mmCIF file of C-alpha atoms in Angstrom:
data_model
loop_
_atom_site.group_PDB
_atom_site.id
_atom_site.type_symbol
_atom_site.label_atom_id
_atom_site.label_comp_id
_atom_site.label_asym_id
_atom_site.label_seq_id
_atom_site.Cartn_x
_atom_site.Cartn_y
_atom_site.Cartn_z
ATOM 1 C CA MET A 1 -24.748 -8.049 8.704
ATOM 2 C CA ILE A 2 -23.823 -10.279 11.869
ATOM 3 C CA VAL A 3 -24.426 -13.429 10.100
ATOM 4 C CA CYS A 4 -22.292 -12.340 7.043
ATOM 5 C CA ASN A 5 -19.680 -11.093 9.472
ATOM 6 C CA THR A 6 -19.636 -14.205 11.334
ATOM 7 C CA VAL A 7 -19.741 -16.720 8.180
ATOM 8 C CA GLY A 8 -17.148 -14.349 6.246
ATOM 9 C CA PHE A 9 -14.980 -14.440 9.473
ATOM 10 C CA VAL A 10 -15.309 -18.225 10.072
ATOM 11 C CA PHE A 11 -14.799 -18.591 6.317
ATOM 12 C CA ASN A 12 -11.743 -16.678 5.743
ATOM 13 C CA TYR A 13 -9.912 -17.874 9.182
ATOM 14 C CA ALA A 14 -10.375 -21.233 8.255
ATOM 15 C CA SER A 15 -9.460 -21.223 4.464
ATOM 16 C CA ARG A 16 -6.285 -19.124 5.440
ATOM 17 C CA ALA A 17 -5.190 -21.275 8.514
ATOM 18 C CA ILE A 18 -5.726 -24.275 6.252
ATOM 19 C CA LEU A 19 -3.556 -23.433 3.456
ATOM 20 C CA LEU A 20 -0.745 -22.537 5.820
ATOM 21 C CA ILE A 21 -1.269 -25.897 8.107
ATOM 22 C CA LEU A 22 -0.989 -27.702 4.724
ATOM 23 C CA ALA A 23 2.288 -26.011 3.777
ATOM 24 C CA LEU A 24 3.913 -26.628 7.000
ATOM 25 C CA GLY A 25 2.812 -30.345 6.618
ATOM 26 C CA ALA A 26 4.399 -30.258 3.125
ATOM 27 C CA ILE A 27 7.482 -28.874 4.732
ATOM 28 C CA ASP A 28 7.538 -31.981 7.590
ATOM 29 C CA ARG A 29 6.958 -34.378 4.685
ATOM 30 C CA PHE A 30 9.801 -32.878 2.818
ATOM 31 C CA ILE A 31 12.198 -32.984 5.727
ATOM 32 C CA ALA A 32 11.053 -36.453 6.919
ATOM 33 C CA ILE A 33 12.181 -37.732 3.380
ATOM 34 C CA PHE A 34 15.366 -35.637 2.204
ATOM 35 C CA ILE A 35 16.949 -35.704 5.614
ATOM 36 C CA PRO A 36 15.509 -38.501 7.524
ATOM 37 C CA PHE A 37 18.419 -38.714 10.288
ATOM 38 C CA LYS A 38 18.001 -35.136 11.386
ATOM 39 C CA TYR A 39 14.136 -35.134 11.214
ATOM 40 C CA LYS A 40 13.848 -35.463 15.135
ATOM 41 C CA THR A 41 16.382 -32.580 15.456
ATOM 42 C CA TYR A 42 14.680 -30.158 13.072
ATOM 43 C CA VAL A 43 11.037 -30.902 13.782
ATOM 44 C CA THR A 44 10.341 -31.048 17.840
ATOM 45 C CA PRO A 45 7.302 -30.770 19.583
ATOM 46 C CA LEU A 46 8.114 -26.957 20.667
ATOM 47 C CA ARG A 47 8.736 -25.865 17.011
ATOM 48 C CA VAL A 48 5.684 -27.705 16.003
ATOM 49 C CA LYS A 49 3.541 -25.810 18.394
ATOM 50 C CA ILE A 50 5.290 -22.705 17.732
ATOM 51 C CA SER A 51 4.877 -22.892 13.745
ATOM 52 C CA LEU A 52 1.071 -23.937 14.066
ATOM 53 C CA GLY A 53 0.576 -21.045 16.507
ATOM 54 C CA VAL A 54 2.282 -18.369 14.261
ATOM 55 C CA SER A 55 0.177 -19.809 11.239
ATOM 56 C CA HIS A 56 -3.057 -19.371 13.177
ATOM 57 C CA PHE A 57 -2.120 -15.938 14.611
ATOM 58 C CA ILE A 58 -1.216 -14.786 10.630
ATOM 59 C CA SER A 59 -4.656 -16.019 9.804
ATOM 60 C CA LEU A 60 -6.329 -14.412 12.603
ATOM 61 C CA LEU A 61 -4.837 -11.026 12.208
ATOM 62 C CA LEU A 62 -5.614 -11.110 8.290
ATOM 63 C CA THR A 63 -9.057 -11.986 8.938
ATOM 64 C CA LEU A 64 -9.870 -9.385 11.726
ATOM 65 C CA ALA A 65 -8.158 -6.622 9.444
ATOM 66 C CA PRO A 66 -11.516 -5.467 8.018
ATOM 67 C CA PHE A 67 -13.005 -5.194 11.569
ATOM 68 C CA ILE A 68 -9.841 -3.338 12.995
ATOM 69 C CA ALA A 69 -10.179 -0.788 10.011
ATOM 70 C CA GLY A 70 -13.805 -0.394 10.453
ATOM 71 C CA ALA A 71 -14.936 -2.298 7.398
ATOM 72 C CA SER A 72 -17.100 -5.392 7.280
ATOM 73 C CA TYR A 73 -18.007 -8.427 5.379
ATOM 74 C CA LYS A 74 -20.797 -7.927 2.254
ATOM 75 C CA LEU A 75 -22.890 -10.584 0.800
ATOM 76 C CA ASP A 76 -21.948 -11.222 -2.606
ATOM 77 C CA GLU A 77 -24.879 -12.241 -4.510
ATOM 78 C CA ASN A 78 -23.256 -13.617 -7.583
ATOM 79 C CA TYR A 79 -21.170 -15.935 -5.445
ATOM 80 C CA ALA A 80 -23.564 -16.458 -2.433
ATOM 81 C CA ALA A 81 -20.660 -15.612 -0.220
ATOM 82 C CA CYS A 82 -19.209 -13.127 2.057
ATOM 83 C CA HIS A 83 -16.335 -11.020 1.141
ATOM 84 C CA TYR A 84 -14.254 -8.110 2.379
ATOM 85 C CA SER A 85 -15.876 -4.767 1.615
ATOM 86 C CA PHE A 86 -12.845 -2.631 1.183
ATOM 87 C CA THR A 87 -15.059 0.300 -0.124
ATOM 88 C CA ASP A 88 -16.338 0.497 3.411
ATOM 89 C CA LEU A 89 -12.605 1.837 4.125
ATOM 90 C CA ILE A 90 -12.587 4.407 0.752
ATOM 91 C CA LYS A 91 -15.828 6.002 1.213
ATOM 92 C CA PRO A 92 -16.123 9.071 3.738
ATOM 93 C CA LYS A 93 -17.811 8.043 6.685
ATOM 94 C CA CYS A 94 -21.461 9.581 7.212
ATOM 95 C CA GLY A 95 -23.227 10.022 10.830
ATOM 96 C CA GLU A 96 -25.791 12.048 12.333
ATOM 97 C CA GLU A 97 -23.727 15.013 12.092
ATOM 98 C CA GLY A 98 -23.053 14.678 8.028
ATOM 99 C CA CYS A 99 -20.331 13.195 6.097
ATOM 100 C CA ASP A 100 -16.596 13.277 7.155
ATOM 101 C CA ASN A 101 -14.980 13.782 3.534
ATOM 102 C CA SER A 102 -11.819 12.394 4.875
ATOM 103 C CA ALA A 103 -11.714 8.482 4.022
ATOM 104 C CA ILE A 104 -9.278 5.982 5.872
ATOM 105 C CA ILE A 105 -7.721 5.269 2.753
ATOM 106 C CA LEU A 106 -7.202 8.193 0.144
ATOM 107 C CA ASN A 107 -5.395 6.118 -2.129
ATOM 108 C CA THR A 108 -7.289 3.258 -3.718
ATOM 109 C CA ALA A 109 -4.344 1.676 -5.011
ATOM 110 C CA GLU A 110 -3.206 1.058 -1.501
ATOM 111 C CA THR A 111 -5.978 -1.145 -0.867
ATOM 112 C CA GLY A 112 -5.378 -3.057 -4.059
ATOM 113 C CA SER A 113 -1.693 -3.643 -3.120
ATOM 114 C CA GLY A 114 -2.747 -4.374 0.338
ATOM 115 C CA TYR A 115 -4.961 -7.215 -0.741
ATOM 116 C CA PHE A 116 -2.488 -8.596 -3.085
ATOM 117 C CA PHE A 117 -0.097 -8.579 -0.288
ATOM 118 C CA ILE A 118 -2.525 -10.829 1.764
ATOM 119 C CA VAL A 119 -3.140 -13.046 -0.940
ATOM 120 C CA LEU A 120 0.384 -13.551 -2.064
ATOM 121 C CA LEU A 121 1.239 -14.272 1.760
ATOM 122 C CA VAL A 122 -1.654 -16.556 2.533
ATOM 123 C CA VAL A 123 -2.547 -17.978 -0.697
ATOM 124 C CA VAL A 124 0.270 -18.105 -3.494
ATOM 125 C CA LEU A 125 3.269 -18.550 -0.910
ATOM 126 C CA PRO A 126 2.057 -21.862 0.889
ATOM 127 C CA GLY A 127 0.858 -23.083 -2.533
ATOM 128 C CA VAL A 128 4.339 -22.762 -3.970
ATOM 129 C CA VAL A 129 5.657 -24.223 -0.866
ATOM 130 C CA MET A 130 3.193 -27.135 -1.304
ATOM 131 C CA VAL A 131 3.816 -27.972 -4.674
ATOM 132 C CA THR A 132 7.766 -27.447 -4.804
ATOM 133 C CA SER A 133 8.181 -29.576 -1.860
ATOM 134 C CA SER A 134 5.411 -32.448 -3.357
ATOM 135 C CA LEU A 135 7.204 -32.726 -6.536
ATOM 136 C CA ALA A 136 10.782 -33.024 -4.511
ATOM 137 C CA VAL A 137 9.078 -35.742 -2.697
ATOM 138 C CA VAL A 138 7.841 -37.629 -5.502
ATOM 139 C CA TYR A 139 10.976 -37.283 -7.522
ATOM 140 C CA ARG A 140 12.743 -38.690 -4.596
ATOM 141 C CA LEU A 141 10.585 -41.657 -4.182
ATOM 142 C CA PHE A 142 10.403 -42.408 -7.546
ATOM 143 C CA GLY A 143 14.131 -42.494 -7.867
ATOM 144 C CA ARG A 144 14.294 -44.789 -4.885
ATOM 145 C CA ILE A 145 11.984 -46.952 -6.475
ATOM 146 C CA ASN A 146 14.203 -47.217 -9.718
ATOM 147 C CA GLU A 147 17.080 -48.070 -7.612
ATOM 148 C CA LYS A 148 15.254 -50.707 -5.799
ATOM 149 C CA LYS A 149 14.184 -52.480 -9.258
ATOM 150 C CA LYS A 150 17.528 -52.040 -10.642
ATOM 151 C CA ASP A 151 18.811 -54.125 -7.609
ATOM 152 C CA LEU A 152 15.977 -56.801 -8.067
ATOM 153 C CA ARG A 153 16.727 -57.400 -11.792
ATOM 154 C CA PRO A 154 18.565 -60.445 -12.413
ATOM 155 C CA ALA A 155 22.127 -60.312 -13.654
ATOM 156 C CA SER A 156 22.238 -60.508 -17.301
ATOM 157 C CA THR A 157 23.910 -63.695 -19.145
ATOM 158 C CA GLU A 158 27.052 -62.047 -20.114
ATOM 159 C CA GLU A 159 27.681 -61.119 -16.443
ATOM 160 C CA LYS A 160 26.938 -64.937 -15.219
ATOM 161 C CA LYS A 161 29.788 -66.048 -17.527
#
């Protein structure tokens, strides 16, 4: 249990943090290419430190969520990985005195919507930011390459006369 909790925590924290940091890098690249003269005013060392700190804080908060609520990571033998076990939050707590029939989460749909929000915040949103900013950067760079090619072409014979 301790090994699975540790491995699950490290894997989930690292995967969430790296996605958010990659999204920050995509935004940085977008600003550097689209508004290069204002880059140093928008991207300051303090803002970089704050954005990295916020991304790590979000990752840490979302990774610690199962522990805060009393759940843990469980080994999924099909994938050989440790995942959140939301069933711990839904099942009644049982101890030496018997079972307490009041579950932490009474509505199981809330668990699914909470997990959907986590996936949306940490996976989908950074993915959309990375893809759109990268496509915009590639489009802009190819546009500049095509402009350079037009400038380097020799003048046609009609223009010479």
